[in-house]
Amino acid sequence: MPDPTSSNTDEELNTAKQVQLENVGALTREQLTPDAAANPEGHDVPGHDHTGHHHPAGKKMVDLAGKAADEHAGHDHGDGEHDHGPAGDNPYLWPGVSLVLLLSGLALDYFDVAWFTDYVRLGWYGVAFLLVGWKVIRSALQSIPSGNIFNEFLLMSIATLGAFAIGEYPEGVAVMLFYTVGELFQDAAVNRAKRSIRALLEIQATEVTVIRDGQTVVLDPKQVVVGDTIEVKPGEKVALDGTLTKGPASFNTAALTGESVPQTKQAGEVVLAGMVNLESLIQVAVTATYQDTKLAKILAMVQDAVGRKAKTQQFITRFAKVYTPIVVALAVLLVLVPYFVVDDYVFRTWLYRALVFLVISCPCALVISIPLGYFGGIGAASKNGILFKGSNFLDLMRELDTVVMDKTGTLTQGVFAVQQVQPAAGLDAPQLLRLVGALETKSTHPIAKAVVLHVGAAATGVPVENVEEISGHGMRGRVDGRDVLAGNTKLLTKFSVAYPPEVDQIVDSIVVAAVDGQYAGYLTVADAPKEDAVRTVQELRADGITKIVMLSGDKDSITQRVAKELGIDEAHGGLLPEDKARYVQQYKDGGRKLAFVGDGVNDAPVVALADVGIAMGGLGSDATIETADVVIQTDHPSKIATARRIARATHAVVWQNIWLAFIVKGIVLILGAGGLATMWEAVFADVGVALLAILNAVRIQRMDYATPGTGGTPPGAAPPVAALRPENESVIEKMPEELRQGPHPR
């Protein structure tokens, strides 16, 4: 496969939809709320020069308004928002009123109340019908000019109005009410899929200090031109790409690389928009306009990828295009044909049979059981700490053949820890740790903190004096009366301390030490894999995933080591977000159906680009979480395999409901056409089958989706958040085999 990090595809990727980035900037200031989340956190002491560590980016709320995938293909939801009718913002009000009217009307019918007859009864049920049925009738009428005549809206309208025509008012109301309730359940899932790029936009600085003619002036970043010099205070975001005019300086780079270990930049090195200045007042010579920064390109990719995510057309809509004209034609023939073949033909009798036929044929069981089946799958996933943002992603999750994952925070813990202690001859490990740990207590660098945490109490109370931080190298000081150096190999070279050549071959971040001018050993510090990372790869491969890839912003040497340790097929390191996007696009162009799993702000473009974007929700960036289609609430990658099991079970139950409705309705339709089925049979074929389908869909939430022998929660996992109600976890030991495989695909 060609290297997608080459620059020849950069223009294609970032301008696929001609995103106008000046408008992106305008949204930042004019349409977004001012309470942006805090800047990414992190500190650097210019005595270390290590890379490869990631802290979660600063949390930012995201709402991709107007970008939600409308799963109701052909349904009328207005301009990106669901039309809940006269109830306004409360979509449950009028269905609730309709239900009360229906139940009370049935009670009045049962007790044969004297005044509840004729026009009073018609008006009573008519109000209940219009409260829930007016949208369906309107949709049926609005679809006629476009040529989309034969759909479920037309069939339901004819069937329910037919029920009113033959005096079966409760049946007409019940059909519409059942459909509306199913739509509300489906809408609840669809609403979760609304997302916005607001938080990503808020990563961009809204103002910048520019030095012109020896004076500082605060401007909009769009007003800055190439060649200007900007000033960035400690804690501020760099607004534009440029070169550092005077160094060194330390930056948190999480917004771009996802690897937020502070990076030390020297004078003349490139500084990118979105980086956070951590230490001192700095100046940057601007080399790119506001529209051309790396961060602006990330935002463009997110907009582009979300816009290109295909919608999934519901089965019932495709089915209705064939089913509806056939049923309507049969109903018409059922009225007309007997006139020519039956001796005692009575028009009213055959009209009644045709209307009963239409009531029976109404696909209520389908239009409610299908979305409820998916809603059950979404609920089951929630109980397992997985959030699906729409039913279409359950289908897509089942169809995957490739899983692409970020490294830090996804497969690894995202926390530095000492992995190996190797003292030199003449010094034991406790002595080395005591001296290095005591010196590192004077540093706030993440690697230093990891060393101090590992050493523990042994590093406290040790006298440390004459501490000196040497930029880009490490630390020097006198510890317990001995001269100690701790940092990278450049530090030892600077002080002419010889060390074994094999130290240079170590791929992990390393702290090399010298005591009294002699090499004393080293400590390796790395981000350890999560406890279920190996199991995740094994389960995905056993579950039919044929290609597992790891893409990381960390050093390629570290990325390759982790990939080998976890048994991953293919890995690439040292990548920026656009590099990850190129790899994912190439896999998709090769016919792969893939999911991308990530956690940082930098992963948001790739998460949006993938067929299924999966975010690690416990520690991940809100930008990535809200851009994702699936969120793993507990941050355990093994939940990806769990999500696939839930998707297959949901698919199986939905198809069970479809066949149940087909078989029962087929039998009763034949009986109805022959006059052997009354409205009671029609009620069973319609509402009864719908109720059975609902009960079947509820089963999805009672199944146990844990891998046999592992239990429901990975080792060391925190239980799902309270809102997921873990106390409702099923005690079923094993999911039935037929639900694991499902019937034939849709």
XYZ file of C-alpha atoms in Angstrom, residues 30-320:
291
model
C -20.497 34.810 16.429
C -22.487 31.638 17.010
C -20.821 29.788 19.843
C -21.375 30.214 23.543
C -18.480 31.965 25.304
C -18.036 29.358 28.027
C -15.498 27.248 26.194
C -13.877 24.502 28.179
C -10.521 24.983 29.846
C -7.262 24.702 27.986
C -5.542 21.316 27.881
C -3.473 20.780 30.963
C 0.180 19.865 31.187
C 3.537 21.111 32.403
C 7.055 20.794 31.176
C 10.413 21.283 32.748
C 13.046 21.899 30.109
C 15.319 19.355 31.619
C 13.735 16.437 29.855
C 13.196 15.690 26.224
C 10.888 12.712 26.124
C 7.953 12.027 23.830
C 5.268 9.456 23.548
C 2.910 10.240 26.403
C -0.702 11.329 26.180
C -3.006 13.123 28.550
C -6.656 13.519 27.609
C -7.317 16.833 25.980
C -9.314 19.499 27.732
C -12.998 18.596 27.771
C -15.177 20.547 25.372
C -18.889 20.185 24.741
C -19.843 19.336 21.168
C -23.155 19.407 19.325
C -22.976 18.777 15.611
C -26.340 20.428 14.995
C -27.772 19.764 11.627
C -25.354 16.926 10.870
C -27.399 14.078 12.358
C -27.977 11.153 10.070
C -31.727 10.887 9.655
C -32.359 7.174 9.834
C -35.989 7.569 8.860
C -35.354 7.594 5.125
C -38.409 9.098 3.559
C -39.827 10.317 6.836
C -40.744 13.917 7.310
C -38.779 15.452 10.117
C -38.413 18.889 8.761
C -35.130 20.648 8.378
C -32.932 18.467 10.467
C -35.155 18.637 13.516
C -37.940 16.284 14.476
C -41.386 17.730 14.061
C -43.327 16.881 17.135
C -46.421 18.730 16.059
C -48.535 20.889 18.331
C -46.761 19.572 21.406
C -43.700 21.620 20.471
C -40.717 20.612 22.553
C -42.637 17.873 24.394
C -43.181 15.070 21.855
C -44.797 12.812 24.467
C -47.685 15.140 25.383
C -50.163 14.485 22.580
C -49.468 10.747 22.282
C -50.129 10.599 26.020
C -53.417 12.470 25.618
C -54.350 10.181 22.716
C -53.648 7.120 24.852
C -55.856 8.450 27.653
C -58.686 9.142 25.188
C -58.312 5.671 23.637
C -58.369 3.812 26.961
C -61.228 5.869 28.338
C -63.165 5.390 25.084
C -62.705 1.626 25.290
C -63.970 1.727 28.866
C -67.028 3.744 27.833
C -67.679 1.252 25.021
C -67.315 -1.701 27.380
C -69.781 -0.331 29.923
C -72.148 0.784 27.135
C -72.511 4.331 28.441
C -75.673 5.831 26.970
C -74.302 9.176 25.850
C -71.199 7.689 24.245
C -72.733 7.019 20.813
C -72.870 8.353 17.268
C -71.171 11.717 16.783
C -69.905 11.905 20.368
C -68.111 8.593 19.943
C -66.785 9.583 16.503
C -65.563 12.927 17.801
C -63.954 11.325 20.853
C -61.945 8.818 18.838
C -61.442 11.345 16.035
C -59.576 13.687 18.372
C -57.485 10.789 19.678
C -56.716 9.810 16.078
C -55.719 13.266 14.858
C -53.394 13.846 17.817
C -51.169 10.997 16.649
C -52.166 10.476 13.024
C -52.058 13.894 11.442
C -48.323 13.680 10.768
C -48.671 10.343 8.975
C -51.535 11.585 6.811
C -49.625 14.790 6.053
C -46.527 12.788 5.080
C -48.607 10.586 2.791
C -50.019 13.636 1.030
C -46.672 15.447 0.808
C -44.962 12.421 -0.732
C -47.408 12.300 -3.671
C -45.964 15.267 -5.686
C -42.475 13.745 -5.517
C -43.717 10.455 -6.938
C -43.101 8.540 -3.714
C -46.732 7.491 -3.487
C -46.581 3.907 -2.276
C -45.015 4.094 1.154
C -45.958 3.073 4.672
C -47.616 6.448 5.266
C -50.167 5.899 2.491
C -50.916 2.358 3.607
C -51.360 3.360 7.230
C -53.535 6.315 6.241
C -55.850 4.214 4.080
C -56.011 1.401 6.628
C -56.776 3.611 9.614
C -59.267 5.810 7.763
C -60.810 2.600 6.513
C -61.164 1.431 10.096
C -63.038 4.651 10.858
C -65.199 4.132 7.745
C -66.437 0.755 9.029
C -66.916 2.056 12.564
C -63.842 0.463 14.137
C -62.624 3.724 15.607
C -60.473 2.262 18.428
C -58.534 0.172 15.901
C -57.735 3.207 13.762
C -56.514 5.134 16.808
C -54.501 2.163 18.132
C -52.632 1.686 14.857
C -51.537 5.321 14.727
C -50.724 5.402 18.429
C -48.528 2.317 18.187
C -46.715 3.799 15.226
C -46.187 7.135 17.005
C -44.794 5.441 20.113
C -42.361 3.508 17.934
C -41.295 6.724 16.251
C -40.687 8.370 19.625
C -38.441 5.514 20.675
C -36.565 5.782 17.411
C -36.314 9.554 17.704
C -34.764 9.184 21.149
C -31.912 7.273 19.553
C -31.634 9.579 16.548
C -31.432 12.663 18.760
C -28.300 11.231 20.348
C -26.669 11.274 16.936
C -26.830 15.067 16.581
C -23.360 16.434 16.683
C -21.562 19.686 16.227
C -18.050 20.936 15.667
C -18.442 23.698 18.248
C -15.866 22.324 20.665
C -13.387 21.735 17.875
C -13.961 25.283 16.728
C -13.347 26.534 20.247
C -9.875 25.022 20.106
C -9.021 27.888 17.778
C -7.853 31.028 19.503
C -10.331 33.891 19.165
C -7.774 36.669 19.512
C -4.054 37.081 19.135
C -1.443 39.589 20.314
C 0.543 40.928 17.347
C 3.752 42.964 17.548
C 3.730 45.749 14.945
C 6.068 48.740 14.908
C 7.323 47.810 18.359
C 3.801 47.938 19.807
C 1.487 45.081 20.805
C -2.047 45.036 19.449
C -4.806 42.462 19.983
C -6.397 41.346 16.706
C -8.707 38.730 15.283
C -6.474 35.853 14.026
C -7.988 36.270 10.548
C -6.421 39.746 10.363
C -2.885 38.478 10.880
C -0.721 38.095 7.767
C 2.274 35.913 7.011
C 5.419 37.559 8.364
C 3.777 39.105 11.422
C 5.191 38.281 14.841
C 2.711 37.185 17.497
C 3.186 37.032 21.255
C 1.891 34.079 23.278
C 1.658 34.204 27.074
C 2.014 31.141 29.336
C -1.200 29.115 29.274
C -2.400 30.632 25.986
C -3.073 28.781 22.756
C -0.922 29.509 19.740
C -3.319 31.078 17.241
C -1.394 30.564 13.996
C 1.299 28.329 12.548
C 4.786 29.778 12.667
C 8.385 29.420 13.832
C 9.616 30.067 17.344
C 11.847 33.151 17.273
C 13.548 32.527 20.612
C 13.749 29.332 22.629
C 13.517 27.013 24.261
C 9.801 26.800 25.020
C 7.480 23.978 26.078
C 4.099 23.198 24.532
C 1.166 20.881 25.086
C 0.398 19.491 21.608
C -2.661 17.360 22.365
C -4.972 19.228 19.984
C -2.859 18.129 17.006
C -1.024 14.918 17.876
C -3.033 13.420 20.735
C 0.289 12.785 22.503
C 0.185 15.510 25.118
C 3.513 14.949 26.822
C 4.941 18.477 26.732
C 7.295 19.061 23.824
C 10.293 21.368 24.052
C 10.842 23.519 20.975
C 14.049 25.384 20.170
C 14.389 28.691 18.306
C 13.632 28.211 14.607
C 11.457 25.133 15.118
C 7.874 24.956 13.839
C 5.020 25.818 16.207
C 1.451 24.981 15.172
C -1.911 26.574 15.958
C -3.669 24.764 18.780
C -0.515 24.119 20.801
C -0.600 25.510 24.332
C 2.378 27.519 25.602
C 3.229 26.185 29.049
C 6.030 28.225 30.559
C 7.238 31.619 29.472
C 6.309 34.525 27.234
C 7.250 33.615 23.652
C 7.176 35.121 20.182
C 6.256 33.282 16.971
C 6.859 34.412 13.389
C 3.678 33.614 11.438
C 4.126 31.342 8.412
C 0.491 30.512 7.551
C -2.740 32.455 7.473
C -5.691 31.605 9.684
C -7.335 29.539 6.927
C -4.215 27.490 6.218
C -3.216 26.327 9.702
C -2.962 22.641 10.552
C -5.789 23.060 13.073
C -8.051 24.620 10.430
C -7.398 21.605 8.218
C -8.412 19.283 11.068
C -11.708 21.157 11.374
C -12.224 20.911 7.618
C -11.690 17.154 7.747
C -14.269 16.754 10.503
C -16.843 18.740 8.539
C -16.038 16.839 5.364
C -16.111 13.388 6.956
C -19.384 13.991 8.797
C -20.951 15.298 5.614
C -19.883 12.211 3.653
C -21.185 9.665 6.151
C -23.934 7.805 4.315
C -27.434 7.425 5.706
C -28.897 3.992 6.280
C -32.301 3.474 4.730
C -34.684 1.550 6.955
C -35.914 -1.816 5.817
C -39.556 -0.877 6.276
C -39.255 2.014 3.818
C -37.798 -0.211 1.105
C -40.327 -2.909 1.898
C -43.276 -0.482 1.779
